[in-house]
XYZ file of N, CA and C in Angstrom:
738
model
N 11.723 65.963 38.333
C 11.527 64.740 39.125
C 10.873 63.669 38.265
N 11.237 62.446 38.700
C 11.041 61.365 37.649
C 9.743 60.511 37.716
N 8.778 60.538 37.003
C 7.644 59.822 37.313
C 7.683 58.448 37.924
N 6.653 58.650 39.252
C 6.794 57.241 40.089
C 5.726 56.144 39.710
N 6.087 54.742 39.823
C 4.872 53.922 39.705
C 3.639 54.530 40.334
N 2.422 53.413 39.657
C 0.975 54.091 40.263
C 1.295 53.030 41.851
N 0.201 53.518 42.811
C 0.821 52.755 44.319
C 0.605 51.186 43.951
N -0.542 50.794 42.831
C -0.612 49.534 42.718
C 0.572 48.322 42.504
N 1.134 49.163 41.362
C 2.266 48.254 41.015
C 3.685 48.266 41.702
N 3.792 50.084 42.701
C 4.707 50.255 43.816
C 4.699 49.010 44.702
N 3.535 48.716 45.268
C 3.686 47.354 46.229
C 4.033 46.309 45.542
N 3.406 45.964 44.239
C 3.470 44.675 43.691
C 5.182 44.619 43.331
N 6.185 45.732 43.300
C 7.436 45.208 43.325
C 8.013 45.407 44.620
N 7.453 46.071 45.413
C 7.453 45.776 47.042
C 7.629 43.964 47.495
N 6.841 43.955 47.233
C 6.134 42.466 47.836
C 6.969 41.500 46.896
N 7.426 41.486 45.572
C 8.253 40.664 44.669
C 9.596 40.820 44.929
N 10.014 42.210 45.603
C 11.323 42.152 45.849
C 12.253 41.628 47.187
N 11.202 42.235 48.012
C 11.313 41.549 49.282
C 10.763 39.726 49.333
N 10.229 39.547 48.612
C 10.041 37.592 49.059
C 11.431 37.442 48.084
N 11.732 37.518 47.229
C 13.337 37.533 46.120
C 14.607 37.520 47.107
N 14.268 38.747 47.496
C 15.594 39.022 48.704
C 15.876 37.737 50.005
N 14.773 37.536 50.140
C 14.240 36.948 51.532
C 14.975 35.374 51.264
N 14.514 34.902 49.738
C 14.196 33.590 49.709
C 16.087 33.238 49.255
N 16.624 34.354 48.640
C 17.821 34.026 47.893
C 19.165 34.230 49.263
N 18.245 34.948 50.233
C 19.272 35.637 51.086
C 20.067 36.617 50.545
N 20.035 37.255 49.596
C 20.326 38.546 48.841
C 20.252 39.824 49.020
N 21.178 41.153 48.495
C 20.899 42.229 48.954
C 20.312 42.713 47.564
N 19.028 43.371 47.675
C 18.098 43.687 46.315
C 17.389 44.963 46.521
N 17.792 45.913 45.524
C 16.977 47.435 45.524
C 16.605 47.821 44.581
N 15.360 48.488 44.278
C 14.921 49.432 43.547
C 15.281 50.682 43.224
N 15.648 50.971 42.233
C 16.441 52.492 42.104
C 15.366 52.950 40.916
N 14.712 54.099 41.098
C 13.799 55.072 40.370
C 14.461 55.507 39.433
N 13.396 56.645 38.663
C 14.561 57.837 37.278
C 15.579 58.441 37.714
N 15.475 58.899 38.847
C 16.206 60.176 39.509
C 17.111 58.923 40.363
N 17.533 57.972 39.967
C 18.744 57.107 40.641
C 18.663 57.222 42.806
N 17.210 57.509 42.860
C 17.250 57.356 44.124
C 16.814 56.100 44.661
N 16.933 55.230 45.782
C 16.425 53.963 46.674
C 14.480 54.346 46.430
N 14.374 53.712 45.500
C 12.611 53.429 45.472
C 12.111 52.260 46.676
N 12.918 51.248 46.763
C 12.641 50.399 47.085
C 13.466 49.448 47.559
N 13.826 49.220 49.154
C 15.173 48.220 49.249
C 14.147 47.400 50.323
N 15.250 46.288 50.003
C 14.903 44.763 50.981
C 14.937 44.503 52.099
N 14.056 44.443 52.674
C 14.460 44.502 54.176
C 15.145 43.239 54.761
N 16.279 43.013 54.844
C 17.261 41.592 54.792
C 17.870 41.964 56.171
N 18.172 41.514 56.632
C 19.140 41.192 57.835
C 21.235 41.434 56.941
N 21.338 42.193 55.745
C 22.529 42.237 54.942
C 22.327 43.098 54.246
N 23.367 43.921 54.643
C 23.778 45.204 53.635
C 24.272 45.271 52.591
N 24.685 46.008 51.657
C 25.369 45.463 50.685
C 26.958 46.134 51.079
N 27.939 45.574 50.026
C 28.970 45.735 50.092
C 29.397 46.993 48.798
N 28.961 47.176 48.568
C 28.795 48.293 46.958
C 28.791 47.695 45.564
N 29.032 46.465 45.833
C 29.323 45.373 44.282
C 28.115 45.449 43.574
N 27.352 46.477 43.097
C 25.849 45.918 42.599
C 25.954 45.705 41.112
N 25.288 45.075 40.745
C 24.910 44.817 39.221
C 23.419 45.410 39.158
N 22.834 45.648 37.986
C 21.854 46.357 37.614
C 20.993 45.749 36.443
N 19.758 46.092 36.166
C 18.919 45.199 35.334
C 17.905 46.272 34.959
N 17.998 47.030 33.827
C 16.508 47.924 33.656
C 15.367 46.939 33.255
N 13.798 47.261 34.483
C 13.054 47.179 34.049
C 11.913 47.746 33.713
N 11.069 47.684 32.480
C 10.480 48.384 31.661
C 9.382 48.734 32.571
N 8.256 49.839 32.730
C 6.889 49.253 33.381
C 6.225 49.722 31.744
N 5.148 49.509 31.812
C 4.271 49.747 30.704
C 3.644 51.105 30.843
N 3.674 52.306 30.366
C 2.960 53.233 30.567
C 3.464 53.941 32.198
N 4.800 54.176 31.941
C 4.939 54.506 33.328
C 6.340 54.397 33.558
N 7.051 54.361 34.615
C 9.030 54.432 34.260
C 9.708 53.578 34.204
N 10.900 53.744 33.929
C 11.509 52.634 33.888
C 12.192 52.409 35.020
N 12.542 51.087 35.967
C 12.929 51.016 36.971
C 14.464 50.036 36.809
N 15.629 50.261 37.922
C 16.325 49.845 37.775
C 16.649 49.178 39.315
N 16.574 47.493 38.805
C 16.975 46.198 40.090
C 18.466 46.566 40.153
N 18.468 46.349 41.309
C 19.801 46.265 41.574
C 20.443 45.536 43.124
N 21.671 43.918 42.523
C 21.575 43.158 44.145
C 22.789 42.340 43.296
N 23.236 42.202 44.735
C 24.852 41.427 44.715
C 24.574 40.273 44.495
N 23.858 39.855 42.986
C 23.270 38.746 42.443
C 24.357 38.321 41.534
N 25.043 37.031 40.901
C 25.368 37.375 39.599
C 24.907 37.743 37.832
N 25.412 38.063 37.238
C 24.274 38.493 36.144
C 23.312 37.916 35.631
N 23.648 36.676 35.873
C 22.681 36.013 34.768
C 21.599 36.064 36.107
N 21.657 35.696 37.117
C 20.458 35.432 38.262
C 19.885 36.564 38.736
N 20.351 37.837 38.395
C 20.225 38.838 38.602
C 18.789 39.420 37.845
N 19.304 39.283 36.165
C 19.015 39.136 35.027
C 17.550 38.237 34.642
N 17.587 37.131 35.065
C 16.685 36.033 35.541
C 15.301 37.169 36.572
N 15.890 37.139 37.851
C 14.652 37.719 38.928
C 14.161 39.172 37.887
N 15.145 40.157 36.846
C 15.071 40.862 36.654
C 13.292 40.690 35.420
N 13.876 40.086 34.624
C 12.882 39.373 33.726
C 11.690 39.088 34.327
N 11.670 38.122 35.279
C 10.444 37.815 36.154
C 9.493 38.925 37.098
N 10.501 39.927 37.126
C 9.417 41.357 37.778
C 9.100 42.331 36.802
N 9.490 42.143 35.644
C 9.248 42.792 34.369
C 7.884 42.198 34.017
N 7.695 40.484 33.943
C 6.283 39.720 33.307
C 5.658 40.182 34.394
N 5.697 39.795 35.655
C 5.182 40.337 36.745
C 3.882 41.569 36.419
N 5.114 42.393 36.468
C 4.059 43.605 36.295
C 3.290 44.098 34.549
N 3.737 43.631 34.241
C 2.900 43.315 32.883
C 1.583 42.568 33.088
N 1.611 41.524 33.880
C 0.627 40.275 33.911
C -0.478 41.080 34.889
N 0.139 42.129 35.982
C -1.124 42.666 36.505
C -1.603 43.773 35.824
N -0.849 44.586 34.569
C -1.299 45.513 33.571
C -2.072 44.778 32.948
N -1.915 43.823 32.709
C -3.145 42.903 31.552
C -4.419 42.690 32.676
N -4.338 42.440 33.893
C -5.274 42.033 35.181
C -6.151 43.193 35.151
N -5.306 44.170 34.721
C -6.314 45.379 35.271
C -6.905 45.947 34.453
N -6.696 45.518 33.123
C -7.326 46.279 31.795
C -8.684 45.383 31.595
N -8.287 43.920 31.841
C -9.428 42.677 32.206
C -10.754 43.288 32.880
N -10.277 43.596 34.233
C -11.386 44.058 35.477
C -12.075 44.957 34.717
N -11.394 46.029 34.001
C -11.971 47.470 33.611
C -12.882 46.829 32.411
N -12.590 46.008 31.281
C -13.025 45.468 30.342
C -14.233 44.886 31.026
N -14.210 43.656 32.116
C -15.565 43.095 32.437
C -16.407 44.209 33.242
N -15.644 45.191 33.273
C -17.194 46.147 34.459
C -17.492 46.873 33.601
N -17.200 46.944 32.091
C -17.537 47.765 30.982
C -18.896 46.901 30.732
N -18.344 46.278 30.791
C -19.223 44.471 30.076
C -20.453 44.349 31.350
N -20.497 44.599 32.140
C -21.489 44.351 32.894
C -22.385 45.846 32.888
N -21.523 46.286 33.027
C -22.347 47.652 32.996
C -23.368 47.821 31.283
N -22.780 47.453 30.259
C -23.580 46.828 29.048
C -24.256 46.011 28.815
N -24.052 45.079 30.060
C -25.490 43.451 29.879
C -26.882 44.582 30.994
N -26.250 45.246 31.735
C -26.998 45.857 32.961
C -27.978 46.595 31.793
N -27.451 47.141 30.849
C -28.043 48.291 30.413
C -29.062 47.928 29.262
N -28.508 46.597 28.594
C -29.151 45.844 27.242
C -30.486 45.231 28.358
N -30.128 44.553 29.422
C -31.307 44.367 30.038
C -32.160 44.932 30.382
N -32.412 46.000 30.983
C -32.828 46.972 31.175
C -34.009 47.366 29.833
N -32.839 47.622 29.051
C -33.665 48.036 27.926
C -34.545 47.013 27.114
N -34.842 45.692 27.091
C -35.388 44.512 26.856
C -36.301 44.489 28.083
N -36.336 44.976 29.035
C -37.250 44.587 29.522
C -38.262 45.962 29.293
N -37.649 46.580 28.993
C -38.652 48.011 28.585
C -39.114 47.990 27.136
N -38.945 47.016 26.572
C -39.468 46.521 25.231
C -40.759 45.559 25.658
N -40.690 44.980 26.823
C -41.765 44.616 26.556
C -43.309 45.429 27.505
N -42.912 46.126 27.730
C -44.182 47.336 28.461
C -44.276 48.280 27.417
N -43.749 48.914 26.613
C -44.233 49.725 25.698
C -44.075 49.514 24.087
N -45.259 50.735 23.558
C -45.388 50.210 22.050
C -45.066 50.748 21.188
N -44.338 52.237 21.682
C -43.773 53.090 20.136
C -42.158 53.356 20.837
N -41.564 53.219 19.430
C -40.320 53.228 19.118
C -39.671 54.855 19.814
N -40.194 56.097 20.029
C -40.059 57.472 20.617
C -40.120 56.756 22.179
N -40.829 55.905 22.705
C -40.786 55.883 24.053
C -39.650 54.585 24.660
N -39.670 53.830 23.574
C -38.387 53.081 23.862
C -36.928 53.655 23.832
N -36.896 54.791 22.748
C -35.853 55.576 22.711
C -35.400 56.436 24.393
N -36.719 56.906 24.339
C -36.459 57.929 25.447
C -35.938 57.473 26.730
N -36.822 55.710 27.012
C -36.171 55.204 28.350
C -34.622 54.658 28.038
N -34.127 54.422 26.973
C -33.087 54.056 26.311
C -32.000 55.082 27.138
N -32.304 56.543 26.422
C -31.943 58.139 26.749
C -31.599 58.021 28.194
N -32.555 57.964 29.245
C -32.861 58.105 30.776
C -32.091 57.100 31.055
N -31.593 55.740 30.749
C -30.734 54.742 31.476
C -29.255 54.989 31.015
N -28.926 55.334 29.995
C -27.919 55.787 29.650
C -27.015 57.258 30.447
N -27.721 57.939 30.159
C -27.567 59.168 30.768
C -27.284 59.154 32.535
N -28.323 58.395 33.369
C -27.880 57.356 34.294
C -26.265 56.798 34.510
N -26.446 56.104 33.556
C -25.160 55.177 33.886
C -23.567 56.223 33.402
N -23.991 56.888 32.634
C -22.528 57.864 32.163
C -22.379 59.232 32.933
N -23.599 59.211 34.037
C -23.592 60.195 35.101
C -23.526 61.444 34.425
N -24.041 61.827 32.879
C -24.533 63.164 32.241
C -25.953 63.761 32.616
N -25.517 64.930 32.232
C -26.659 65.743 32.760
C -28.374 65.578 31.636
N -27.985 65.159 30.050
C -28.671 65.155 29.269
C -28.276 63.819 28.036
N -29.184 63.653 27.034
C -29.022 62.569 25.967
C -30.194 62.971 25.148
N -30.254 63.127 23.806
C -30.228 63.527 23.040
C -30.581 62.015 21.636
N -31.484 62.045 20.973
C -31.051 61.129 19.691
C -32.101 62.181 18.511
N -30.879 62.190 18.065
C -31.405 62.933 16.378
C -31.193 62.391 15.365
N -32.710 62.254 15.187
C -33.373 62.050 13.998
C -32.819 62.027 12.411
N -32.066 61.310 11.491
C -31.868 61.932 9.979
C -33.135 61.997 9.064
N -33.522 63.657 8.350
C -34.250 62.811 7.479
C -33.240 63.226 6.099
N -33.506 61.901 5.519
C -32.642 62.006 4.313
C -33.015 63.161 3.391
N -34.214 62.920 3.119
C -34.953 63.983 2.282
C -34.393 65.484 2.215
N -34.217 65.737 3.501
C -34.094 67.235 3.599
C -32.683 67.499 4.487
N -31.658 66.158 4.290
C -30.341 66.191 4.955
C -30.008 67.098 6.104
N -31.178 66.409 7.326
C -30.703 67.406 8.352
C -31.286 66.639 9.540
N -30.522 66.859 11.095
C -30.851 66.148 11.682
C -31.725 67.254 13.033
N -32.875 66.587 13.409
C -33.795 66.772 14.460
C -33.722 66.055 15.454
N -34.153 66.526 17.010
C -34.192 66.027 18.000
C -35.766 65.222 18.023
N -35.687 63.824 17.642
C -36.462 63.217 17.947
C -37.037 62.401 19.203
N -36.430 62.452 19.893
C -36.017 62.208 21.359
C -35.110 62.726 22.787
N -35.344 62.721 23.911
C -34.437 63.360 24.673
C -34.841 63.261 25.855
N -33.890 63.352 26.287
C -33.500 63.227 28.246
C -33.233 64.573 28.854
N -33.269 65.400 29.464
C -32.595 66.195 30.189
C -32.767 67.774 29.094
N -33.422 67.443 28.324
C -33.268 68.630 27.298
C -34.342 69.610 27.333
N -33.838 71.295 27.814
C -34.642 72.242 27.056
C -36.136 71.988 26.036
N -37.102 71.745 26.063
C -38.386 71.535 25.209
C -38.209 73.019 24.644
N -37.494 73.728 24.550
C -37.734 74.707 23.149
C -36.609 74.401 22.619
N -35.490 74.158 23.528
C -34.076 73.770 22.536
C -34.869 72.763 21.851
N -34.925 71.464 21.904
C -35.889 70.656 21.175
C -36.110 70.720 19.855
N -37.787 71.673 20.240
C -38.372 71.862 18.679
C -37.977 72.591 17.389
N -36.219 73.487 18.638
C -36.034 74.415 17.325
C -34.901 73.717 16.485
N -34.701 72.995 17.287
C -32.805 72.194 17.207
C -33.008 71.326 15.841
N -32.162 72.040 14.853
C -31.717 71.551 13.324
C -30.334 71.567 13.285
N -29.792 70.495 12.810
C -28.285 70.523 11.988
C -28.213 70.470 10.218
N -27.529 70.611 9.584
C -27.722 70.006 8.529
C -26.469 68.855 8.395
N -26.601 67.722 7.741
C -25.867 66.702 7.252
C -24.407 67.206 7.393
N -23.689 66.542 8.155
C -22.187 67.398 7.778
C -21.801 68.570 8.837
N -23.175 68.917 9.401
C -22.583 70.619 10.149
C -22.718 70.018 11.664
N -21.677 70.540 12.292
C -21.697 70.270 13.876
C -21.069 68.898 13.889
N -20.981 68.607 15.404
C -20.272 66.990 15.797
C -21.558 65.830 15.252
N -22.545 65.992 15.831
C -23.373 64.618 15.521
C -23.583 64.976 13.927
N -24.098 66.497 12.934
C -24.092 65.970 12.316
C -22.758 65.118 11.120
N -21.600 65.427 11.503
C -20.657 64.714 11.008
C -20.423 63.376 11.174
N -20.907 63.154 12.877
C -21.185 61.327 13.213
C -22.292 60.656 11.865
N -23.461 61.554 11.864
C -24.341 61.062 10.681
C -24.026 60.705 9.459
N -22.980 62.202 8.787
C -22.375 61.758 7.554
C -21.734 60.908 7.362
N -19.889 60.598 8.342
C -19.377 59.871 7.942
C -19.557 58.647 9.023
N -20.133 58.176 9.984
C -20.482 57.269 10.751
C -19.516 56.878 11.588
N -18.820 57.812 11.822
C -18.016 57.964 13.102
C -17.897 58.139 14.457
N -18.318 57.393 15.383
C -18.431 58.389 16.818
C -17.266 59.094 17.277
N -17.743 59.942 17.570
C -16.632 61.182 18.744
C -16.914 61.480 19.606
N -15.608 62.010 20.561
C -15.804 62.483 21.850
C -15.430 63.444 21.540
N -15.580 64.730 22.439
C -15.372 66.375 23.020
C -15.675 66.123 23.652
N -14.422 66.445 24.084
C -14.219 66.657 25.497
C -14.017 68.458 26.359
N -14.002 69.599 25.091
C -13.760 70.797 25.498
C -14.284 71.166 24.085
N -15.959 71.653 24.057
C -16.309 72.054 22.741
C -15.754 73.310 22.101
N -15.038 73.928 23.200
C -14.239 75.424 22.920
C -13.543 75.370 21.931
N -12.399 73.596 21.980
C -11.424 73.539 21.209
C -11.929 73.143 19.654
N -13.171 72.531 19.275
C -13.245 71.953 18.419
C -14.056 72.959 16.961
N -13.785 72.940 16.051
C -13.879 73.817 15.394
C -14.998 74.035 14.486
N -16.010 72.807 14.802
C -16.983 72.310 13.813
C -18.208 72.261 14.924
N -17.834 72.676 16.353
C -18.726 72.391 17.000
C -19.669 73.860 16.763
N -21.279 73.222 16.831
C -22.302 74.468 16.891
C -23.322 73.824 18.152
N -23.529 74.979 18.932
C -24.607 74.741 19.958
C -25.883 75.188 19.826
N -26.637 75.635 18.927
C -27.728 75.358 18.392
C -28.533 75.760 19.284
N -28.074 76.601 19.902
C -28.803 77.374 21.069
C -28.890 76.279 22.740
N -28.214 75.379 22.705
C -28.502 74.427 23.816
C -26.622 74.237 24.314
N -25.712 75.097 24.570
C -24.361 75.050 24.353
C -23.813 73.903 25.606
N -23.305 73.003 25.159
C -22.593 72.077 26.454
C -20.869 72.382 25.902
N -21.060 71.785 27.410
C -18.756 72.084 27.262
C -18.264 70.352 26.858
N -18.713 69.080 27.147
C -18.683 68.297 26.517
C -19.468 67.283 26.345
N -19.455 66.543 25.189
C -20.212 65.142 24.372
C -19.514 64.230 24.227
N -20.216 62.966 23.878
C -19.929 61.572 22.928
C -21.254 61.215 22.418
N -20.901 61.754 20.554
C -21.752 61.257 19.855
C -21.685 59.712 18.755
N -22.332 59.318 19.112
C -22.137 57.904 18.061
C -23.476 57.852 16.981
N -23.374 56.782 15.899
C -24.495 56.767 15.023
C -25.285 55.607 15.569
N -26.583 55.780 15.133
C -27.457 55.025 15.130
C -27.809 53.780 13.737
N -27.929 52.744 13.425
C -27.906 51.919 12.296
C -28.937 51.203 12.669
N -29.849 50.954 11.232
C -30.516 49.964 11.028
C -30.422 49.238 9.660
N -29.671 48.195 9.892
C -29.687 47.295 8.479
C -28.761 48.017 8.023
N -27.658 48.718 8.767
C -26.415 49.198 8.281
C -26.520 50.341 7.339
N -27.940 50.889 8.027
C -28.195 52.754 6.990
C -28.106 53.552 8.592
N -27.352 54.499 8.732
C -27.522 55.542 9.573
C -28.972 55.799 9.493
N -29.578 55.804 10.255
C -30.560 56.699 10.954
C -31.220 57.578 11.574
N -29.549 58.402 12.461
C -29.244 59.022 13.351
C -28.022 59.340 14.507
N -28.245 59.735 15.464
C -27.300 59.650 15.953
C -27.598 59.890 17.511
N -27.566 59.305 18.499
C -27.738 59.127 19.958
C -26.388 60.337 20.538
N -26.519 61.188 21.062
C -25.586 62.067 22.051
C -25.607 62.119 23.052
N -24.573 61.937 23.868
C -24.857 61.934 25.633
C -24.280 63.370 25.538
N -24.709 64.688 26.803
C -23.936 66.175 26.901
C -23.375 65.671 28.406
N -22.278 66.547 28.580
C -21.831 67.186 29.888
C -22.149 66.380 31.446
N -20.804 65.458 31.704
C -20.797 64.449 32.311
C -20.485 65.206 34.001
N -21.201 64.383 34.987
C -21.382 65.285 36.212
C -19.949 65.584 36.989
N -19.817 66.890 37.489
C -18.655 67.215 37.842
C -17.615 67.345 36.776
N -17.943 68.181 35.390
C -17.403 68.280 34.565
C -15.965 67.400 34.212
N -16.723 65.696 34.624
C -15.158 64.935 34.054
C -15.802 64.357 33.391
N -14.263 63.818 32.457
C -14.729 63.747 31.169
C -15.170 62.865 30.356
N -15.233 62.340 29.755
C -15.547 61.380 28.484
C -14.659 60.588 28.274
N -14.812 59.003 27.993
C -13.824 58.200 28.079
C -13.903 57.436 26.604
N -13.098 56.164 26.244
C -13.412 55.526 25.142
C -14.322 53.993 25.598
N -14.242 54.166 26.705
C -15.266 53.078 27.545
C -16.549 53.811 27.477
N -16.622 54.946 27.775
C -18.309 55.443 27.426
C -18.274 55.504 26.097
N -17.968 55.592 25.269
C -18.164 55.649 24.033
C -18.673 53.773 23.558
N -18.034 52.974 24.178
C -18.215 51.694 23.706
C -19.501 51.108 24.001
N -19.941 51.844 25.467
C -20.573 51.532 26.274
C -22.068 51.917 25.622
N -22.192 53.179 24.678
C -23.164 53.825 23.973
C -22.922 53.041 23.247
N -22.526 52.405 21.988
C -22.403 52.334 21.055
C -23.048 51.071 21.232
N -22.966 50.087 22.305
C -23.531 48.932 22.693
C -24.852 48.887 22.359
């Protein structure tokens, strides 16, 4: 069976096909993968079987085929116009998701500025840092470890939600495990299923998934901030990742 639009963009050629039909006095249908009636016009006119046809593309999703006792080129024409159509609300909706990323990041930079100015060491700014984050990505824990160069290995210098013996015992070295590889090569990652990943070590504190990013000052790693195991084991996105990295 042939994948159907999401219901959003189902109506939005609902509603484009029927005012089309309406306004031209035309007989106009939607035909799915599986060549069945997705979508016909509710017209006061049937068709006669003469149809012409117009594939249109959706983005991430099927391809749909117009079809109305139009001639080609006008056919062709409405066909084009429900193609931008639904493109223009794929761009609408990546927008919305983009500004509630964006708010949810002014929410969180604020937050944290205003907790800059009530306290005086850098461990307790971290930690409320930890607690609003962890908050907002609905994880159970957060995590920022420490590099020291000296002895190429990273420590839990801070934390949310974490074990106090996992804590004091918790060492990586430079390179070993997910964050410490974020440290080496300054990459953030997601795991999303630490089962699958082959470099992952749980260090006695085992989660099923992360997003680790680095920490920079003056463009030297410092560390690396980890959110664990997001509530109702779903998963990790590239919006939380942006959203940390903020």
């Amino acid at each position: 069976m042939a994948e159907r639009p999401t219901p959003e963009v189902s109506a939005l050629v609902a509603a484009f096909v029927e005012s089309f039909a309406r306004a031209g006095r035309a007989y106009l249908r939607v035909v799915d993968g599986d060549g069945e009636v997705f979508f016909e016009a509710d017209v006061e006119r049937e068709s006669d079987g003469n149809l012409r046809s117009f594939d249109v593309a959706v983005e991430d999703g099927p391809t749909l085929v117009l079809e109305g006792e139009l001639s080609e080129e006008r056919l062709g024409a409405v066909g084009r116009l429900l193609q931008q159509t639904i493109s223009l609300h794929s761009e609408l909706d990546q927008t919305r998701t983009s500004l509630g990323r964006t708010r949810e990041e002014l929410a969180l930079l604020f937050e944290l500025s205003q907790t800059l100015k009530r306290v005086t060491s850098v461990e307790e700014v971290v930690e409320r840092f930890l607690a609003d984050v962890v908050n907002v990505l609905e994880a159970k824990e957060g995590t920022f470890l420490a590099l020291d160069e000296a002895r190429k290995e990273l420590r839990i210098l801070c934390h949310h939600g974490s074990a106090p013996r996992t804590v004091a015992e918790f060492r990586l070295g430079l390179g070993e495990g997910v964050a410490g590889r974020v440290a080496q090569d300054g990459e953030a990652r997601i795991i999303n299923d630490t089962n699958r990943c082959d470099y992952y070590v749980d260090g006695g504190n085992p989660v099923k998934s992360l997003v680790a990013v680095p920490m920079r000052v003056g463009g030297r790693i410092i560390g690396v901030v980890s959110v664990n195991d997001r509530m109702g084991d779903e998963p990790f996105t590239l919006g939380h990742m942006h959203l940390l990295s903020s």
